[in-house]
GROMACS .gro file of N, CA and C in nm:
model
  222
    1MET      N    1   0.717  -2.190   9.871
    1MET     CA    2   0.733  -2.078   9.760
    1MET      C    3   0.640  -2.119   9.663
    2CYS      N    4   0.579  -2.020   9.592
    2CYS     CA    5   0.496  -2.073   9.475
    2CYS      C    6   0.545  -1.997   9.366
    3LEU      N    7   0.506  -2.095   9.256
    3LEU     CA    8   0.565  -2.058   9.119
    3LEU      C    9   0.476  -2.097   9.043
    4ALA      N   10   0.462  -1.964   8.917
    4ALA     CA   11   0.388  -1.993   8.818
    4ALA      C   12   0.460  -2.017   8.707
    5VAL      N   13   0.449  -2.086   8.617
    5VAL     CA   14   0.517  -2.164   8.509
    5VAL      C   15   0.446  -2.081   8.391
    6PRO      N   16   0.529  -2.030   8.286
    6PRO     CA   17   0.465  -2.007   8.147
    6PRO      C   18   0.395  -2.123   8.065
    7ALA      N   19   0.304  -2.111   7.991
    7ALA     CA   20   0.241  -2.202   7.917
    7ALA      C   21   0.162  -2.165   7.769
    8LYS      N   22   0.162  -2.207   7.678
    8LYS     CA   23   0.102  -2.175   7.585
    8LYS      C   24  -0.032  -2.250   7.566
    9ILE      N   25  -0.162  -2.162   7.524
    9ILE     CA   26  -0.288  -2.237   7.536
    9ILE      C   27  -0.276  -2.309   7.373
   10MET      N   28  -0.320  -2.414   7.385
   10MET     CA   29  -0.309  -2.487   7.282
   10MET      C   30  -0.452  -2.491   7.201
   11LYS      N   31  -0.554  -2.541   7.312
   11LYS     CA   32  -0.698  -2.543   7.283
   11LYS      C   33  -0.757  -2.485   7.375
   12LYS      N   34  -0.880  -2.401   7.376
   12LYS     CA   35  -0.990  -2.350   7.460
   12LYS      C   36  -1.065  -2.439   7.455
   13ASP      N   37  -1.176  -2.486   7.564
   13ASP     CA   38  -1.282  -2.523   7.540
   13ASP      C   39  -1.404  -2.498   7.691
   14ASN      N   40  -1.459  -2.398   7.660
   14ASN     CA   41  -1.502  -2.315   7.750
   14ASN      C   42  -1.434  -2.239   7.868
   15ALA      N   43  -1.451  -2.308   7.973
   15ALA     CA   44  -1.344  -2.242   8.094
   15ALA      C   45  -1.221  -2.348   8.112
   16MET      N   46  -1.203  -2.410   8.009
   16MET     CA   47  -1.102  -2.499   8.018
   16MET      C   48  -1.002  -2.498   7.917
   17ALA      N   49  -0.841  -2.521   7.957
   17ALA     CA   50  -0.752  -2.493   7.827
   17ALA      C   51  -0.677  -2.615   7.839
   18THR      N   52  -0.612  -2.664   7.730
   18THR     CA   53  -0.512  -2.741   7.728
   18THR      C   54  -0.364  -2.664   7.673
   19VAL      N   55  -0.293  -2.661   7.777
   19VAL     CA   56  -0.179  -2.599   7.765
   19VAL      C   57  -0.035  -2.652   7.712
   20GLU      N   58   0.065  -2.603   7.693
   20GLU     CA   59   0.166  -2.700   7.659
   20GLU      C   60   0.294  -2.627   7.727
   21VAL      N   61   0.370  -2.680   7.816
   21VAL     CA   62   0.531  -2.659   7.870
   21VAL      C   63   0.604  -2.730   7.828
   22GLU      N   64   0.699  -2.672   7.759
   22GLU     CA   65   0.816  -2.796   7.716
   22GLU      C   66   0.772  -2.899   7.643
   23GLY      N   67   0.678  -2.908   7.571
   23GLY     CA   68   0.656  -3.016   7.488
   23GLY      C   69   0.529  -3.113   7.599
   24ILE      N   70   0.518  -3.081   7.707
   24ILE     CA   71   0.410  -3.166   7.797
   24ILE      C   72   0.288  -3.069   7.763
   25ARG      N   73   0.146  -3.157   7.769
   25ARG     CA   74   0.032  -3.076   7.768
   25ARG      C   75  -0.036  -3.156   7.908
   26ARG      N   76  -0.118  -3.038   7.932
   26ARG     CA   77  -0.219  -3.041   8.045
   26ARG      C   78  -0.302  -2.970   8.023
   27LYS      N   79  -0.429  -3.000   8.105
   27LYS     CA   80  -0.559  -2.937   8.118
   27LYS      C   81  -0.564  -2.828   8.226
   28ILE      N   82  -0.581  -2.716   8.194
   28ILE     CA   83  -0.573  -2.605   8.326
   28ILE      C   84  -0.706  -2.528   8.323
   29SER      N   85  -0.767  -2.496   8.425
   29SER     CA   86  -0.885  -2.383   8.445
   29SER      C   87  -0.874  -2.256   8.385
   30LEU      N   88  -0.938  -2.195   8.321
   30LEU     CA   89  -0.980  -2.043   8.260
   30LEU      C   90  -1.050  -1.958   8.349
   31MET      N   91  -1.064  -2.042   8.446
   31MET     CA   92  -1.186  -1.953   8.539
   31MET      C   93  -1.161  -1.816   8.598
   32LEU      N   94  -1.016  -1.811   8.612
   32LEU     CA   95  -0.988  -1.686   8.641
   32LEU      C   96  -0.922  -1.604   8.568
   33LEU      N   97  -0.916  -1.635   8.402
   33LEU     CA   98  -0.881  -1.555   8.324
   33LEU      C   99  -0.965  -1.600   8.208
   34PRO      N  100  -1.125  -1.572   8.212
   34PRO     CA  101  -1.201  -1.624   8.084
   34PRO      C  102  -1.147  -1.549   7.947
   35GLU      N  103  -1.090  -1.445   7.943
   35GLU     CA  104  -1.027  -1.372   7.807
   35GLU      C  105  -0.926  -1.442   7.749
   36ALA      N  106  -0.859  -1.496   7.798
   36ALA     CA  107  -0.742  -1.592   7.751
   36ALA      C  108  -0.826  -1.681   7.602
   37ASN      N  109  -0.710  -1.689   7.515
   37ASN     CA  110  -0.765  -1.750   7.400
   37ASN      C  111  -0.656  -1.839   7.323
   38GLN      N  112  -0.686  -1.921   7.254
   38GLN     CA  113  -0.572  -2.021   7.199
   38GLN      C  114  -0.472  -1.901   7.121
   39GLY      N  115  -0.366  -1.976   7.177
   39GLY     CA  116  -0.245  -1.917   7.092
   39GLY      C  117  -0.179  -1.827   7.222
   40ASP      N  118  -0.238  -1.766   7.316
   40ASP     CA  119  -0.195  -1.688   7.422
   40ASP      C  120  -0.089  -1.777   7.504
   41PHE      N  121  -0.010  -1.701   7.567
   41PHE     CA  122   0.100  -1.754   7.651
   41PHE      C  123   0.031  -1.706   7.809
   42VAL      N  124   0.017  -1.783   7.895
   42VAL     CA  125  -0.019  -1.748   8.024
   42VAL      C  126   0.058  -1.783   8.136
   43LEU      N  127   0.062  -1.733   8.241
   43LEU     CA  128   0.132  -1.796   8.374
   43LEU      C  129   0.029  -1.901   8.436
   44MET      N  130   0.076  -1.997   8.469
   44MET     CA  131   0.006  -2.119   8.495
   44MET      C  132   0.027  -2.122   8.663
   45HIS      N  133  -0.072  -2.182   8.757
   45HIS     CA  134  -0.027  -2.151   8.885
   45HIS      C  135  -0.160  -2.292   8.959
   46ALA      N  136  -0.107  -2.373   9.035
   46ALA     CA  137  -0.215  -2.461   9.064
   46ALA      C  138  -0.317  -2.506   8.956
   47GLY      N  139  -0.288  -2.529   8.827
   47GLY     CA  140  -0.394  -2.564   8.777
   47GLY      C  141  -0.508  -2.464   8.714
   48PHE      N  142  -0.431  -2.316   8.751
   48PHE     CA  143  -0.525  -2.221   8.718
   48PHE      C  144  -0.419  -2.117   8.592
   49ALA      N  145  -0.473  -2.085   8.496
   49ALA     CA  146  -0.417  -1.959   8.440
   49ALA      C  147  -0.442  -1.839   8.514
   50ILE      N  148  -0.321  -1.782   8.536
   50ILE     CA  149  -0.353  -1.642   8.613
   50ILE      C  150  -0.326  -1.520   8.553
   51GLN      N  151  -0.228  -1.499   8.488
   51GLN     CA  152  -0.244  -1.407   8.373
   51GLN      C  153  -0.180  -1.421   8.228
   52ILE      N  154  -0.208  -1.333   8.161
   52ILE     CA  155  -0.151  -1.367   7.992
   52ILE      C  156  -0.014  -1.280   7.998
   53ILE      N  157   0.067  -1.346   7.958
   53ILE     CA  158   0.207  -1.273   7.913
   53ILE      C  159   0.225  -1.274   7.770
   54ASP      N  160   0.341  -1.214   7.710
   54ASP     CA  161   0.354  -1.218   7.600
   54ASP      C  162   0.475  -1.324   7.555
   55GLU      N  163   0.478  -1.371   7.442
   55GLU     CA  164   0.587  -1.492   7.400
   55GLU      C  165   0.736  -1.454   7.444
   56ALA      N  166   0.777  -1.325   7.432
   56ALA     CA  167   0.896  -1.298   7.485
   56ALA      C  168   0.923  -1.324   7.644
   57GLU      N  169   0.805  -1.273   7.721
   57GLU     CA  170   0.819  -1.313   7.840
   57GLU      C  171   0.838  -1.435   7.907
   58ALA      N  172   0.742  -1.536   7.827
   58ALA     CA  173   0.711  -1.684   7.845
   58ALA      C  174   0.857  -1.734   7.837
   59GLU      N  175   0.927  -1.704   7.705
   59GLU     CA  176   1.068  -1.741   7.697
   59GLU      C  177   1.157  -1.722   7.786
   60LEU      N  178   1.175  -1.587   7.819
   60LEU     CA  179   1.260  -1.553   7.919
   60LEU      C  180   1.271  -1.616   8.031
   61THR      N  181   1.115  -1.632   8.093
   61THR     CA  182   1.112  -1.705   8.199
   61THR      C  183   1.143  -1.855   8.193
   62MET      N  184   1.120  -1.923   8.092
   62MET     CA  185   1.138  -2.034   8.095
   62MET      C  186   1.298  -2.060   8.113
   63GLN      N  187   1.341  -1.970   8.029
   63GLN     CA  188   1.490  -1.977   8.026
   63GLN      C  189   1.553  -1.967   8.151
   64LEU      N  190   1.487  -1.867   8.258
   64LEU     CA  191   1.547  -1.832   8.363
   64LEU      C  192   1.527  -1.989   8.468
   65LEU      N  193   1.391  -2.060   8.456
   65LEU     CA  194   1.370  -2.156   8.525
   65LEU      C  195   1.445  -2.274   8.481
   66LYS      N  196   1.543  -2.274   8.367
   66LYS     CA  197   1.598  -2.393   8.341
   66LYS      C  198   1.733  -2.333   8.404
   67GLU      N  199   1.789  -2.229   8.411
   67GLU     CA  200   1.931  -2.222   8.434
   67GLU      C  201   1.896  -2.220   8.620
   68ALA      N  202   1.817  -2.197   8.683
   68ALA     CA  203   1.809  -2.221   8.795
   68ALA      C  204   1.789  -2.357   8.857
   69ALA      N  205   1.744  -2.449   8.749
   69ALA     CA  206   1.723  -2.579   8.776
   69ALA      C  207   1.880  -2.618   8.773
   70GLN      N  208   1.916  -2.580   8.654
   70GLN     CA  209   2.075  -2.662   8.642
   70GLN      C  210   2.174  -2.619   8.755
   71ASN      N  211   2.186  -2.490   8.818
   71ASN     CA  212   2.237  -2.420   8.914
   71ASN      C  213   2.200  -2.513   9.060
   72ASP      N  214   2.050  -2.584   9.069
   72ASP     CA  215   2.034  -2.653   9.181
   72ASP      C  216   2.105  -2.775   9.183
   73ASP      N  217   2.123  -2.839   9.044
   73ASP     CA  218   2.162  -2.975   9.027
   73ASP      C  219   2.338  -2.978   9.092
   74ALA      N  220   2.387  -2.840   9.066
   74ALA     CA  221   2.528  -2.843   9.070
   74ALA      C  222   2.575  -2.877   9.238
   0.00000   0.00000   0.00000
């Protein structure tokens, strides 16, 4: 199963971006989504930004992922 995680672009540097997910920062490629900019929320999969999403959708998705993780621990 594949999973895309919402992330906020904190810094854009050509075709690369530094994104933040739950306080953790990492670099990802913007090769598939060159129109993404600093401040945008994106879905991140396998080190690539694959879709721009709005902040509300990002927050909802993160909440659902947290709930799924809690249910998996039970």
